[in-house]
Amino acid sequence: MSARSPQSHTSTPSNILEQVRQCAASVTRYPLDILTEHAQLEDELGIDSVKLAEIAAVIAREFQLPPDRLPRNGKARTLGAIAGAVTEALGTEPGPSLHVTPVPAVVEVKASIGEAKASTGAPATLDLLPRVRAVFARVTRYPEELLTPHADLEDELGIDSVKQAEVMAVLMKELGLGDAPKPSQRLRTMAAITDAARALLPAAPPVVEARPRAPVHAAPLPVPSRTELPFEGKVALVTGSGKGIGRVIATRLAHAGATVVVNSFHSREDGEKTARDIVDAGGRAVHLWGSVAQEEHLERMFAAIREQLGGLDLLVCNASNGLIGPFDRIAPRDWDKAFRTCITGTYECAMRARPLMAARGGGSIVTMSTSMSQRYMHDLGCQGVVKAGVESLTRYLAAELAPEGIRTNCVSAGPVHGDLLGMFPDAPERVARWESATPGGRLCTADDVADVTELLLGPKTQRVNGAIWVVDAGLSGTVDGLLPAARAS
């Protein structure tokens, strides 16, 4: 074994660890006191591979190190491990104290598909790689300098298959292509994806006009009059409400008069924006960051609700986790994360809400499940199994909390148009099959789910308790469309 300085081999200088913590705080905007040396970055702090790559880029820049000198993926489980790698890379000299400059929360991508055609009228395929990189940067929020053409997307950059599918869906939409390269091609680098996309483009691709992304609601909701506010004076907590269904539910409750506590963990910026948008529209909302799977986070959240808002009346347990993919790819760690978020997190939120609601004469809780908890859907094994547990937990909570005037019901939603559908392999084909198998030919929207959630929380369902309301436009009553295409014949 080579001789090393005892300092660089056995310990990490405190100034290096502190700089690493500051870098992580500047990227995640987490409170510095929870960014401890030994906290598990993903399991305890919710820092996924995308955010970790951002942190690594900032640390590498601050210490003037090449990014490949820092541990990636499973090797970078704690800030202490990263600080140790920095110390080793620097050798015995820790280097000068460096000022940490916060990075922007969002990578702005200025080039649009409408600008892809050069002024000479040449086909846009000549500069396809920068456009592919721009899409990857926008979806993953990686710094573009990390997105080199030949870096392995999963092994080197930590971009898993789910995130790659999301990127491909956006890329194919922007290029105006209906078919994505097949997963069997194993396109492991951006260079390979660029070549495959170029092969799918026509010889002279039409210029597609860039269009702004549609807002959450196609049309703004009318503001009810004061006499039409069923939740006036109520305080509502919606977990996982930075985006998607949770955002729509939070917005709807604010429109109905509630003071809404918006909660987000992985999508902190989205959560803050949701609360800000509610306030800008004339509603009342605050944002509380935290993971429902972490006891310390829950203690902070519910203490803030008690101290700042005086109590709680409504709770929507929307935060969720669960691998989307083949059943044989579900690892013990995936089961643990899904169970801790969906089962333990729902239970802990309900039990912490219990005394706050009881002190105000009662309340209402809605949990969230999937209609595929009682049916089979390909690639939804992890969520389907865990959500079946959520439905059972709902019935137990309904019985346990009823003496204190607290009702607990569940909304069991089917496939809903939105970002989540894009995470399924072969998403366009699946959505088309699901729609054709749905009586009426249309899948539900987030507003459909919010309609039922609002109803179950409100005064018109006072005698409904322990119920599981399926909202999937009838899809779960069919067989066609639930199985993979090869098995549905």
PDB file of N, CA, C and O in Angstrom, residues 155-188:
ATOM      1  N   ASP A 155     -23.868   4.941 -15.944  1.00  0.00           N
ATOM      2  CA  ASP A 155     -22.713   4.607 -15.104  1.00  0.00           C
ATOM      3  C   ASP A 155     -21.893   5.819 -14.719  1.00  0.00           C
ATOM      4  O   ASP A 155     -21.361   5.892 -13.609  1.00  0.00           O
ATOM      5  N   GLU A 156     -21.751   6.798 -15.627  1.00  0.00           N
ATOM      6  CA  GLU A 156     -20.917   7.965 -15.341  1.00  0.00           C
ATOM      7  C   GLU A 156     -21.714   9.171 -14.865  1.00  0.00           C
ATOM      8  O   GLU A 156     -21.241   9.944 -14.030  1.00  0.00           O
ATOM      9  N   LEU A 157     -22.920   9.359 -15.413  1.00  0.00           N
ATOM     10  CA  LEU A 157     -23.699  10.545 -15.078  1.00  0.00           C
ATOM     11  C   LEU A 157     -24.829  10.275 -14.094  1.00  0.00           C
ATOM     12  O   LEU A 157     -25.449  11.212 -13.594  1.00  0.00           O
ATOM     13  N   GLY A 158     -25.117   8.998 -13.832  1.00  0.00           N
ATOM     14  CA  GLY A 158     -26.182   8.683 -12.873  1.00  0.00           C
ATOM     15  C   GLY A 158     -27.574   8.977 -13.382  1.00  0.00           C
ATOM     16  O   GLY A 158     -28.507   9.156 -12.594  1.00  0.00           O
ATOM     17  N   ILE A 159     -27.772   9.047 -14.704  1.00  0.00           N
ATOM     18  CA  ILE A 159     -29.097   9.293 -15.282  1.00  0.00           C
ATOM     19  C   ILE A 159     -29.747   7.933 -15.519  1.00  0.00           C
ATOM     20  O   ILE A 159     -29.402   7.223 -16.459  1.00  0.00           O
ATOM     21  N   ASP A 160     -30.676   7.557 -14.645  1.00  0.00           N
ATOM     22  CA  ASP A 160     -31.245   6.218 -14.721  1.00  0.00           C
ATOM     23  C   ASP A 160     -32.228   6.100 -15.879  1.00  0.00           C
ATOM     24  O   ASP A 160     -32.532   7.067 -16.586  1.00  0.00           O
ATOM     25  N   SER A 161     -32.758   4.885 -16.053  1.00  0.00           N
ATOM     26  CA  SER A 161     -33.608   4.611 -17.213  1.00  0.00           C
ATOM     27  C   SER A 161     -34.905   5.419 -17.170  1.00  0.00           C
ATOM     28  O   SER A 161     -35.440   5.795 -18.210  1.00  0.00           O
ATOM     29  N   VAL A 162     -35.402   5.687 -15.969  1.00  0.00           N
ATOM     30  CA  VAL A 162     -36.639   6.467 -15.862  1.00  0.00           C
ATOM     31  C   VAL A 162     -36.412   7.893 -16.360  1.00  0.00           C
ATOM     32  O   VAL A 162     -37.188   8.433 -17.159  1.00  0.00           O
ATOM     33  N   LYS A 163     -35.325   8.506 -15.895  1.00  0.00           N
ATOM     34  CA  LYS A 163     -35.023   9.870 -16.322  1.00  0.00           C
ATOM     35  C   LYS A 163     -34.668   9.902 -17.811  1.00  0.00           C
ATOM     36  O   LYS A 163     -35.015  10.850 -18.521  1.00  0.00           O
ATOM     37  N   GLN A 164     -33.980   8.866 -18.311  1.00  0.00           N
ATOM     38  CA  GLN A 164     -33.672   8.820 -19.735  1.00  0.00           C
ATOM     39  C   GLN A 164     -34.953   8.765 -20.560  1.00  0.00           C
ATOM     40  O   GLN A 164     -35.052   9.414 -21.605  1.00  0.00           O
ATOM     41  N   ALA A 165     -35.935   7.998 -20.097  1.00  0.00           N
ATOM     42  CA  ALA A 165     -37.211   7.923 -20.821  1.00  0.00           C
ATOM     43  C   ALA A 165     -37.896   9.284 -20.846  1.00  0.00           C
ATOM     44  O   ALA A 165     -38.500   9.675 -21.849  1.00  0.00           O
ATOM     45  N   GLU A 166     -37.800  10.011 -19.739  1.00  0.00           N
ATOM     46  CA  GLU A 166     -38.393  11.345 -19.681  1.00  0.00           C
ATOM     47  C   GLU A 166     -37.706  12.281 -20.673  1.00  0.00           C
ATOM     48  O   GLU A 166     -38.362  13.043 -21.391  1.00  0.00           O
ATOM     49  N   VAL A 167     -36.368  12.196 -20.734  1.00  0.00           N
ATOM     50  CA  VAL A 167     -35.623  13.028 -21.678  1.00  0.00           C
ATOM     51  C   VAL A 167     -35.997  12.677 -23.112  1.00  0.00           C
ATOM     52  O   VAL A 167     -36.222  13.557 -23.948  1.00  0.00           O
ATOM     53  N   MET A 168     -36.086  11.377 -23.405  1.00  0.00           N
ATOM     54  CA  MET A 168     -36.396  10.959 -24.767  1.00  0.00           C
ATOM     55  C   MET A 168     -37.785  11.424 -25.181  1.00  0.00           C
ATOM     56  O   MET A 168     -37.994  11.823 -26.330  1.00  0.00           O
ATOM     57  N   ALA A 169     -38.736  11.394 -24.256  1.00  0.00           N
ATOM     58  CA  ALA A 169     -40.090  11.857 -24.583  1.00  0.00           C
ATOM     59  C   ALA A 169     -40.076  13.330 -24.962  1.00  0.00           C
ATOM     60  O   ALA A 169     -40.717  13.754 -25.940  1.00  0.00           O
ATOM     61  N   VAL A 170     -39.333  14.141 -24.193  1.00  0.00           N
ATOM     62  CA  VAL A 170     -39.237  15.566 -24.497  1.00  0.00           C
ATOM     63  C   VAL A 170     -38.508  15.783 -25.818  1.00  0.00           C
ATOM     64  O   VAL A 170     -38.925  16.590 -26.656  1.00  0.00           O
ATOM     65  N   LEU A 171     -37.426  15.049 -26.021  1.00  0.00           N
ATOM     66  CA  LEU A 171     -36.631  15.210 -27.236  1.00  0.00           C
ATOM     67  C   LEU A 171     -37.443  14.857 -28.478  1.00  0.00           C
ATOM     68  O   LEU A 171     -37.432  15.600 -29.473  1.00  0.00           O
ATOM     69  N   MET A 172     -38.153  13.720 -28.443  1.00  0.00           N
ATOM     70  CA  MET A 172     -38.934  13.311 -29.595  1.00  0.00           C
ATOM     71  C   MET A 172     -40.044  14.319 -29.904  1.00  0.00           C
ATOM     72  O   MET A 172     -40.354  14.600 -31.062  1.00  0.00           O
ATOM     73  N   LYS A 173     -40.618  14.901 -28.841  1.00  0.00           N
ATOM     74  CA  LYS A 173     -41.664  15.900 -29.041  1.00  0.00           C
ATOM     75  C   LYS A 173     -41.088  17.145 -29.705  1.00  0.00           C
ATOM     76  O   LYS A 173     -41.682  17.714 -30.629  1.00  0.00           O
ATOM     77  N   GLU A 174     -39.924  17.584 -29.245  1.00  0.00           N
ATOM     78  CA  GLU A 174     -39.326  18.796 -29.806  1.00  0.00           C
ATOM     79  C   GLU A 174     -38.855  18.598 -31.238  1.00  0.00           C
ATOM     80  O   GLU A 174     -38.851  19.536 -32.031  1.00  0.00           O
ATOM     81  N   LEU A 175     -38.449  17.368 -31.562  1.00  0.00           N
ATOM     82  CA  LEU A 175     -37.994  17.091 -32.924  1.00  0.00           C
ATOM     83  C   LEU A 175     -39.151  16.748 -33.856  1.00  0.00           C
ATOM     84  O   LEU A 175     -38.946  16.541 -35.049  1.00  0.00           O
ATOM     85  N   GLY A 176     -40.353  16.648 -33.297  1.00  0.00           N
ATOM     86  CA  GLY A 176     -41.513  16.334 -34.121  1.00  0.00           C
ATOM     87  C   GLY A 176     -41.543  14.906 -34.591  1.00  0.00           C
ATOM     88  O   GLY A 176     -42.082  14.597 -35.653  1.00  0.00           O
ATOM     89  N   LEU A 177     -40.962  13.983 -33.796  1.00  0.00           N
ATOM     90  CA  LEU A 177     -40.911  12.574 -34.163  1.00  0.00           C
ATOM     91  C   LEU A 177     -41.902  11.794 -33.327  1.00  0.00           C
ATOM     92  O   LEU A 177     -41.988  11.985 -32.110  1.00  0.00           O
ATOM     93  N   GLY A 178     -42.637  10.906 -33.948  1.00  0.00           N
ATOM     94  CA  GLY A 178     -43.615  10.117 -33.206  1.00  0.00           C
ATOM     95  C   GLY A 178     -43.017   8.924 -32.505  1.00  0.00           C
ATOM     96  O   GLY A 178     -43.534   8.451 -31.510  1.00  0.00           O
ATOM     97  N   ASP A 179     -41.897   8.403 -33.045  1.00  0.00           N
ATOM     98  CA  ASP A 179     -41.308   7.180 -32.504  1.00  0.00           C
ATOM     99  C   ASP A 179     -39.934   7.478 -31.937  1.00  0.00           C
ATOM    100  O   ASP A 179     -39.094   8.108 -32.594  1.00  0.00           O
ATOM    101  N   ALA A 180     -39.701   7.007 -30.730  1.00  0.00           N
ATOM    102  CA  ALA A 180     -38.379   7.125 -30.119  1.00  0.00           C
ATOM    103  C   ALA A 180     -37.556   5.909 -30.495  1.00  0.00           C
ATOM    104  O   ALA A 180     -38.093   4.852 -30.838  1.00  0.00           O
ATOM    105  N   PRO A 181     -36.232   6.012 -30.456  1.00  0.00           N
ATOM    106  CA  PRO A 181     -35.404   4.818 -30.644  1.00  0.00           C
ATOM    107  C   PRO A 181     -35.797   3.755 -29.630  1.00  0.00           C
ATOM    108  O   PRO A 181     -36.124   4.057 -28.489  1.00  0.00           O
ATOM    109  N   LYS A 182     -35.783   2.500 -30.039  1.00  0.00           N
ATOM    110  CA  LYS A 182     -36.214   1.422 -29.172  1.00  0.00           C
ATOM    111  C   LYS A 182     -35.209   1.193 -28.049  1.00  0.00           C
ATOM    112  O   LYS A 182     -34.005   1.317 -28.246  1.00  0.00           O
ATOM    113  N   PRO A 183     -35.701   0.838 -26.838  1.00  0.00           N
ATOM    114  CA  PRO A 183     -34.789   0.595 -25.733  1.00  0.00           C
ATOM    115  C   PRO A 183     -33.763  -0.486 -26.018  1.00  0.00           C
ATOM    116  O   PRO A 183     -32.685  -0.489 -25.445  1.00  0.00           O
ATOM    117  N   SER A 184     -34.116  -1.434 -26.905  1.00  0.00           N
ATOM    118  CA  SER A 184     -33.189  -2.512 -27.213  1.00  0.00           C
ATOM    119  C   SER A 184     -31.911  -2.017 -27.867  1.00  0.00           C
ATOM    120  O   SER A 184     -30.913  -2.726 -27.921  1.00  0.00           O
ATOM    121  N   GLN A 185     -31.930  -0.783 -28.391  1.00  0.00           N
ATOM    122  CA  GLN A 185     -30.724  -0.246 -29.012  1.00  0.00           C
ATOM    123  C   GLN A 185     -29.662   0.121 -27.981  1.00  0.00           C
ATOM    124  O   GLN A 185     -28.526   0.363 -28.341  1.00  0.00           O
ATOM    125  N   ARG A 186     -30.021   0.191 -26.694  1.00  0.00           N
ATOM    126  CA  ARG A 186     -29.089   0.510 -25.621  1.00  0.00           C
ATOM    127  C   ARG A 186     -28.264   1.742 -25.968  1.00  0.00           C
ATOM    128  O   ARG A 186     -27.049   1.681 -26.135  1.00  0.00           O
ATOM    129  N   LEU A 187     -28.933   2.840 -26.101  1.00  0.00           N
ATOM    130  CA  LEU A 187     -28.276   4.105 -26.413  1.00  0.00           C
ATOM    131  C   LEU A 187     -27.722   4.681 -25.123  1.00  0.00           C
ATOM    132  O   LEU A 187     -28.407   5.363 -24.378  1.00  0.00           O
ATOM    133  N   ARG A 188     -26.464   4.397 -24.853  1.00  0.00           N
ATOM    134  CA  ARG A 188     -25.885   4.691 -23.547  1.00  0.00           C
ATOM    135  C   ARG A 188     -25.233   6.069 -23.481  1.00  0.00           C
ATOM    136  O   ARG A 188     -24.827   6.514 -22.408  1.00  0.00           O
TER     137      ARG A 188
END
